[in-house]
mmCIF file of C-alpha atoms in Angstrom:
data_model
loop_
_atom_site.group_PDB
_atom_site.id
_atom_site.type_symbol
_atom_site.label_atom_id
_atom_site.label_comp_id
_atom_site.label_asym_id
_atom_site.label_seq_id
_atom_site.Cartn_x
_atom_site.Cartn_y
_atom_site.Cartn_z
ATOM 1 C CA MET M 193 -0.230 -0.197 -0.113
ATOM 2 C CA HIS M 194 1.540 3.193 -0.787
ATOM 3 C CA ASP M 195 -0.161 6.513 -0.316
ATOM 4 C CA PHE M 196 1.097 9.098 -3.679
ATOM 5 C CA HIS M 197 -0.545 12.095 -2.187
ATOM 6 C CA LEU M 198 0.436 13.786 1.418
ATOM 7 C CA HIS M 199 2.051 17.436 2.324
ATOM 8 C CA SER M 200 4.598 18.444 4.192
ATOM 9 C CA ASN M 201 5.559 21.846 6.056
ATOM 10 C CA TYR M 202 7.029 22.656 2.248
ATOM 11 C CA SER M 203 3.349 24.010 1.996
ATOM 12 C CA ASP M 204 0.375 23.158 4.147
ATOM 13 C CA GLY M 205 1.475 20.198 5.867
ATOM 14 C CA ARG M 206 3.785 19.398 9.020
ATOM 15 C CA PHE M 207 7.552 18.549 9.228
ATOM 16 C CA LEU M 208 8.312 16.348 6.221
ATOM 17 C CA PRO M 209 10.265 13.932 8.910
ATOM 18 C CA TRP M 210 7.738 13.490 11.176
ATOM 19 C CA MET M 211 4.798 12.433 8.068
ATOM 20 C CA VAL M 212 6.973 10.236 6.704
ATOM 21 C CA ARG M 213 7.772 8.105 9.949
ATOM 22 C CA ALA M 214 3.762 8.580 10.238
ATOM 23 C CA ALA M 215 3.533 6.845 7.475
ATOM 24 C CA SER M 216 6.149 4.020 7.871
ATOM 25 C CA GLU M 217 4.202 3.669 11.169
ATOM 26 C CA ALA M 218 0.970 2.899 9.518
ATOM 27 C CA GLY M 219 2.578 -0.009 7.952
ATOM 28 C CA LEU M 220 3.093 2.053 4.361
ATOM 29 C CA ASP M 221 5.421 1.026 2.021
ATOM 30 C CA GLY M 222 5.549 3.906 0.282
ATOM 31 C CA VAL M 223 4.831 7.732 -0.171
ATOM 32 C CA GLY M 224 4.837 11.059 -2.039
ATOM 33 C CA VAL M 225 5.178 13.892 -0.771
ATOM 34 C CA ALA M 226 3.011 16.018 -3.169
ATOM 35 C CA ASP M 227 3.111 20.064 -1.874
ATOM 36 C CA HIS M 228 1.253 22.378 -3.216
ATOM 37 C CA CYS M 229 2.592 24.601 -6.389
ATOM 38 C CA ASN M 230 1.576 27.341 -8.277
ATOM 39 C CA VAL M 231 3.219 28.843 -11.119
ATOM 40 C CA SER M 232 0.872 31.639 -12.527
ATOM 41 C CA GLU M 233 2.238 34.595 -13.507
ATOM 42 C CA ARG M 234 -1.272 36.263 -12.796
ATOM 43 C CA ALA M 235 -1.504 38.944 -10.562
ATOM 44 C CA SER M 236 -4.500 37.412 -8.511
ATOM 45 C CA MET M 237 -2.310 34.344 -8.131
ATOM 46 C CA ARG M 238 0.983 35.984 -7.244
ATOM 47 C CA ASP M 239 -0.873 37.426 -4.045
ATOM 48 C CA VAL M 240 -2.472 34.174 -3.540
ATOM 49 C CA ARG M 241 1.054 32.494 -3.044
ATOM 50 C CA ALA M 242 2.352 35.782 -1.101
ATOM 51 C CA LYS M 243 -0.605 35.412 1.597
ATOM 52 C CA LEU M 244 -0.475 31.527 2.106
ATOM 53 C CA GLY M 245 3.206 31.189 2.115
ATOM 54 C CA PHE M 246 3.356 28.397 -1.059
ATOM 55 C CA ASN M 247 6.546 28.709 -2.178
ATOM 56 C CA LEU M 248 7.291 25.736 -3.868
ATOM 57 C CA ASP M 249 8.482 26.853 -7.128
ATOM 58 C CA ARG M 250 11.029 28.664 -5.266
ATOM 59 C CA THR M 251 12.036 25.848 -3.027
ATOM 60 C CA TYR M 252 11.766 22.231 -4.574
ATOM 61 C CA GLU M 253 15.353 22.075 -4.578
ATOM 62 C CA ARG M 254 15.708 22.825 -0.894
ATOM 63 C CA ARG M 255 12.743 20.144 -0.558
ATOM 64 C CA ARG M 256 14.426 17.453 -2.578
ATOM 65 C CA ARG M 257 17.758 17.915 -0.214
ATOM 66 C CA GLY M 258 15.426 16.948 2.497
ATOM 67 C CA ILE M 259 13.743 14.205 0.915
ATOM 68 C CA GLU M 260 17.355 12.367 0.382
ATOM 69 C CA GLN M 261 17.890 12.659 4.080
ATOM 70 C CA VAL M 262 14.714 11.339 4.901
ATOM 71 C CA ARG M 263 15.293 8.944 2.529
ATOM 72 C CA ASP M 264 18.533 7.897 4.097
ATOM 73 C CA GLU M 265 16.604 7.366 7.565
ATOM 74 C CA ALA M 266 13.137 5.709 6.473
ATOM 75 C CA ASP M 267 12.421 2.182 5.484
ATOM 76 C CA ILE M 268 9.616 2.987 3.081
ATOM 77 C CA GLU M 269 9.873 4.673 -0.328
ATOM 78 C CA VAL M 270 9.817 8.136 -0.277
ATOM 79 C CA TYR M 271 8.480 10.086 -3.740
ATOM 80 C CA ASP M 272 9.148 13.687 -5.036
ATOM 81 C CA ALA M 273 6.532 14.465 -6.016
ATOM 82 C CA VAL M 274 4.248 17.975 -6.537
ATOM 83 C CA GLU M 275 0.810 19.129 -6.445
ATOM 84 C CA MET M 276 0.026 21.862 -9.217
ATOM 85 C CA ASP M 277 -2.398 24.228 -9.857
ATOM 86 C CA TYR M 278 -3.956 23.808 -12.762
ATOM 87 C CA ASP M 279 -5.418 26.296 -14.911
ATOM 88 C CA PRO M 280 -5.446 26.130 -18.690
ATOM 89 C CA ARG M 281 -4.305 29.989 -19.098
ATOM 90 C CA ASP M 282 -0.962 28.699 -17.208
ATOM 91 C CA GLU M 283 -0.270 25.561 -19.741
ATOM 92 C CA GLY M 284 3.075 26.941 -20.842
ATOM 93 C CA ALA M 285 4.557 28.016 -17.539
ATOM 94 C CA ILE M 286 3.404 24.395 -16.112
ATOM 95 C CA ARG M 287 5.067 22.900 -18.796
ATOM 96 C CA GLU M 288 7.940 24.761 -18.426
ATOM 97 C CA PHE M 289 8.584 24.525 -14.634
ATOM 98 C CA LEU M 290 8.087 20.288 -14.322
ATOM 99 C CA GLY M 291 10.626 20.341 -17.258
ATOM 100 C CA ASP M 292 13.298 22.237 -14.992
ATOM 101 C CA ALA M 293 11.800 20.822 -11.674
ATOM 102 C CA ASP M 294 11.578 17.186 -12.766
ATOM 103 C CA PHE M 295 10.201 15.686 -9.621
ATOM 104 C CA ASP M 296 9.425 11.990 -9.832
ATOM 105 C CA TYR M 297 5.362 12.410 -10.765
ATOM 106 C CA GLY M 298 3.408 15.286 -10.670
ATOM 107 C CA ILE M 299 -0.122 15.666 -9.415
ATOM 108 C CA GLY M 300 -2.561 18.117 -11.254
ATOM 109 C CA SER M 301 -5.719 19.903 -9.327
ATOM 110 C CA VAL M 302 -8.561 22.139 -10.795
ATOM 111 C CA HIS M 303 -8.777 24.364 -7.234
ATOM 112 C CA GLY M 304 -10.232 27.237 -9.109
ATOM 113 C CA VAL M 305 -12.782 28.250 -11.367
ATOM 114 C CA ASP M 306 -13.582 31.901 -12.920
ATOM 115 C CA GLY M 307 -10.930 33.212 -10.094
ATOM 116 C CA MET M 308 -12.934 31.679 -7.129
ATOM 117 C CA ASP M 309 -11.300 28.935 -5.115
ATOM 118 C CA VAL M 310 -13.845 26.183 -5.192
ATOM 119 C CA GLN M 311 -13.348 25.121 -1.981
ATOM 120 C CA ASN M 312 -14.967 28.382 -0.287
ATOM 121 C CA PRO M 313 -18.409 27.747 0.421
ATOM 122 C CA SER M 314 -18.618 31.634 0.615
ATOM 123 C CA ASN M 315 -18.184 32.406 -3.155
ATOM 124 C CA PHE M 316 -21.238 30.022 -4.089
ATOM 125 C CA VAL M 317 -24.137 30.602 -1.066
ATOM 126 C CA GLU M 318 -25.514 34.080 -3.061
ATOM 127 C CA MET M 319 -25.233 32.343 -6.615
ATOM 128 C CA THR M 320 -28.516 30.846 -8.684
ATOM 129 C CA GLY M 321 -28.996 27.566 -9.209
ATOM 130 C CA ALA M 322 -28.301 28.327 -12.983
ATOM 131 C CA GLU M 323 -24.966 30.237 -11.890
ATOM 132 C CA ARG M 324 -23.707 27.324 -9.651
ATOM 133 C CA ASP M 325 -24.313 24.994 -12.298
ATOM 134 C CA ALA M 326 -21.960 26.554 -14.681
ATOM 135 C CA VAL M 327 -19.479 26.641 -11.940
ATOM 136 C CA VAL M 328 -19.874 23.139 -11.999
ATOM 137 C CA ASP M 329 -19.710 23.139 -16.297
ATOM 138 C CA SER M 330 -16.394 25.237 -15.989
ATOM 139 C CA TYR M 331 -15.140 23.217 -13.144
ATOM 140 C CA PHE M 332 -15.438 20.146 -15.484
ATOM 141 C CA GLU M 333 -14.338 21.791 -18.266
ATOM 142 C CA ASN M 334 -10.751 22.431 -16.852
ATOM 143 C CA LEU M 335 -10.992 18.570 -15.711
ATOM 144 C CA VAL M 336 -10.627 17.728 -19.191
ATOM 145 C CA ALA M 337 -8.488 20.247 -20.337
ATOM 146 C CA LEU M 338 -6.237 18.905 -17.516
ATOM 147 C CA ALA M 339 -6.716 15.216 -18.544
ATOM 148 C CA GLU M 340 -6.176 16.603 -22.262
ATOM 149 C CA SER M 341 -2.751 18.907 -21.523
ATOM 150 C CA GLU M 342 -0.590 15.459 -20.417
ATOM 151 C CA LEU M 343 1.540 17.525 -17.917
ATOM 152 C CA PHE M 344 0.713 15.698 -15.595
ATOM 153 C CA ASP M 345 0.343 12.071 -14.181
ATOM 154 C CA VAL M 346 -2.091 12.315 -11.263
ATOM 155 C CA ALA M 347 -5.420 14.254 -11.546
ATOM 156 C CA ALA M 348 -5.847 14.869 -7.396
ATOM 157 C CA HIS M 349 -9.498 14.640 -5.917
ATOM 158 C CA PRO M 350 -11.563 14.929 -9.677
ATOM 159 C CA ASP M 351 -14.496 16.170 -8.129
ATOM 160 C CA LEU M 352 -13.179 18.700 -5.237
ATOM 161 C CA ILE M 353 -16.615 20.586 -5.773
ATOM 162 C CA GLU M 354 -18.202 17.998 -3.902
ATOM 163 C CA ARG M 355 -16.217 19.603 -1.203
ATOM 164 C CA VAL M 356 -18.869 22.310 -0.543
ATOM 165 C CA GLU M 357 -21.959 22.566 0.032
ATOM 166 C CA PRO M 358 -23.685 24.750 -2.522
ATOM 167 C CA LEU M 359 -21.723 22.868 -5.019
ATOM 168 C CA ARG M 360 -22.440 19.531 -4.143
ATOM 169 C CA GLY M 361 -24.593 16.847 -5.742
ATOM 170 C CA ARG M 362 -24.508 19.401 -9.200
ATOM 171 C CA ALA M 363 -22.275 17.351 -11.292
ATOM 172 C CA THR M 364 -24.094 15.106 -13.745
ATOM 173 C CA GLU M 365 -23.134 12.204 -15.413
ATOM 174 C CA ASP M 366 -23.000 13.951 -18.804
ATOM 175 C CA HIS M 367 -20.208 15.606 -16.336
ATOM 176 C CA TYR M 368 -18.342 12.284 -15.576
ATOM 177 C CA ARG M 369 -18.714 10.711 -18.585
ATOM 178 C CA ARG M 370 -16.862 13.370 -20.570
ATOM 179 C CA ALA M 371 -14.517 13.878 -18.033
ATOM 180 C CA ALA M 372 -14.067 9.641 -17.884
ATOM 181 C CA SER M 373 -13.711 9.955 -21.811
ATOM 182 C CA ALA M 374 -10.340 12.520 -21.555
ATOM 183 C CA PHE M 375 -8.845 10.588 -18.563
ATOM 184 C CA ALA M 376 -9.469 6.833 -21.033
ATOM 185 C CA ASP M 377 -7.699 8.847 -23.653
ATOM 186 C CA SER M 378 -4.819 10.291 -21.352
ATOM 187 C CA ARG M 379 -1.978 9.254 -19.526
ATOM 188 C CA THR M 380 -3.082 10.959 -16.635
ATOM 189 C CA VAL M 381 -4.478 9.013 -13.902
ATOM 190 C CA PRO M 382 -7.800 10.196 -11.709
ATOM 191 C CA GLU M 383 -6.762 9.639 -7.672
ATOM 192 C CA ILE M 384 -9.317 7.922 -4.633
ATOM 193 C CA ASN M 385 -8.630 11.108 -2.929
ATOM 194 C CA ALA M 386 -9.354 10.411 1.184
ATOM 195 C CA GLY M 387 -9.110 13.631 2.122
ATOM 196 C CA ARG M 388 -12.892 14.292 3.773
ATOM 197 C CA ALA M 389 -13.633 10.574 3.668
ATOM 198 C CA LEU M 390 -13.115 10.476 7.578
ATOM 199 C CA ARG M 391 -14.671 14.006 8.236
ATOM 200 C CA ASP M 392 -18.862 14.085 9.014
ATOM 201 C CA GLU M 393 -19.553 15.354 5.291
ATOM 202 C CA ALA M 394 -17.711 11.718 4.400
ATOM 203 C CA VAL M 395 -16.925 12.668 0.951
ATOM 204 C CA VAL M 396 -14.748 10.288 -0.876
ATOM 205 C CA HIS M 397 -13.382 11.501 -4.323
ATOM 206 C CA PRO M 398 -14.528 10.190 -6.730
ATOM 207 C CA THR M 399 -17.942 10.177 -5.760
ATOM 208 C CA GLU M 400 -19.392 6.499 -6.349
ATOM 209 C CA THR M 401 -21.073 7.545 -9.499
ATOM 210 C CA PHE M 402 -17.653 9.142 -10.766
ATOM 211 C CA LEU M 403 -15.918 5.818 -9.491
ATOM 212 C CA ALA M 404 -18.498 3.517 -11.936
ATOM 213 C CA VAL M 405 -18.248 5.357 -14.897
ATOM 214 C CA LEU M 406 -14.416 5.808 -14.750
ATOM 215 C CA ARG M 407 -14.369 1.789 -14.481
ATOM 216 C CA GLU M 408 -16.809 1.737 -17.034
ATOM 217 C CA HIS M 409 -14.440 3.692 -19.051
ATOM 218 C CA GLY M 410 -11.377 1.072 -18.047
ATOM 219 C CA VAL M 411 -9.675 4.234 -16.485
ATOM 220 C CA ASP M 412 -7.315 3.157 -14.057
ATOM 221 C CA VAL M 413 -6.782 5.350 -10.751
ATOM 222 C CA THR M 414 -4.594 5.471 -7.981
ATOM 223 C CA VAL M 415 -4.569 6.528 -4.148
ATOM 224 C CA GLY M 416 -3.585 9.417 -1.915
ATOM 225 C CA THR M 417 -4.627 10.336 1.520
ATOM 226 C CA ASP M 418 -4.153 14.324 1.443
ATOM 227 C CA SER M 419 -2.651 14.159 5.018
ATOM 228 C CA HIS M 420 -1.648 17.176 6.281
ATOM 229 C CA ALA M 421 -0.780 15.902 9.721
ATOM 230 C CA PRO M 422 1.141 12.823 10.795
ATOM 231 C CA ASP M 423 -2.280 11.469 13.003
ATOM 232 C CA GLU M 424 -4.221 11.607 9.522
ATOM 233 C CA ILE M 425 -2.270 8.997 7.869
ATOM 234 C CA GLY M 426 -3.271 5.885 9.259
ATOM 235 C CA ASP M 427 -6.945 5.658 9.257
ATOM 236 C CA ARG M 428 -6.920 7.720 5.889
ATOM 237 C CA ALA M 429 -4.624 4.553 4.653
ATOM 238 C CA ALA M 430 -6.616 2.099 6.253
ATOM 239 C CA PHE M 431 -9.863 3.491 4.499
ATOM 240 C CA LEU M 432 -8.596 3.443 1.400
ATOM 241 C CA GLU M 433 -6.970 -0.020 1.690
ATOM 242 C CA GLU M 434 -10.755 -1.193 3.200
ATOM 243 C CA LEU M 435 -12.595 0.351 -0.036
ATOM 244 C CA LEU M 436 -9.752 -0.743 -2.848
ATOM 245 C CA GLN M 437 -10.653 -4.427 -1.391
ATOM 246 C CA GLU M 438 -14.733 -4.236 -1.316
ATOM 247 C CA ARG M 439 -14.623 -2.716 -4.735
ATOM 248 C CA GLY M 440 -12.220 -5.050 -6.114
ATOM 249 C CA ILE M 441 -10.006 -2.366 -7.461
ATOM 250 C CA GLU M 442 -6.137 -2.612 -7.689
ATOM 251 C CA SER M 443 -4.396 0.936 -7.591
ATOM 252 C CA VAL M 444 -1.855 2.113 -9.710
ATOM 253 C CA ALA M 445 1.228 3.973 -9.430
ATOM 254 C CA PRO M 446 1.792 7.212 -10.930
ATOM 255 C CA PRO M 447 2.532 6.600 -14.831
ATOM 256 C CA SER M 448 6.094 8.097 -14.530
ATOM 257 C CA LEU M 449 7.094 5.858 -11.678
ATOM 258 C CA ASP M 450 6.900 2.615 -13.904
ATOM 259 C CA GLN M 451 9.143 4.340 -16.416
#
């Protein structure tokens, strides 16, 4: 069992050695440290990076030295990965950065639509139903573009909109089929993500319906706990392992690791 998506203090997680130690104690065979990164030159994105302190575009080489040190002490595989914000307007900058940085693998995430963070309910509570539906349409258009870009090994939490109540349940089977068709033609593998699975809202990405459509299209999946703290890893990994066994799913590694 591997966890290909967790975070460290190089974005919004806890100290790197703590995260790897917790993964080892949870019985995992390997972990991918995939910190948040954004390389957009748009002013709004530069402001977000400054406000949140997400600077992996500048600190990845330092983190890489840290990962190498942790590898020397760890009894599990530790991968040097990235979770990159994806917006179609930024494809050129993303491609250039990923080519230079040469991570073990790259995870792409659609976190925003039309300048709005899709995880912030306050962006959508005042919208009409039609306006919310338009946001969902735009989200899946970006997800399809992510798959078609061939920039990434993994697509994280492929229905992130399910995390926010104003948008939850508005995705349709047509959205899922368009995305599944794009993934079927792409090297990019969607992720079963447990980042909200053990909270009160019990959101698992992808939803049961979306996962069924992905399997119908013959799309492979990988797994990630999306953990930000050491005490999250064990329970989330156990949840994912049980889910895979119950559904008869064999997860795959990010494609770059098999090359």
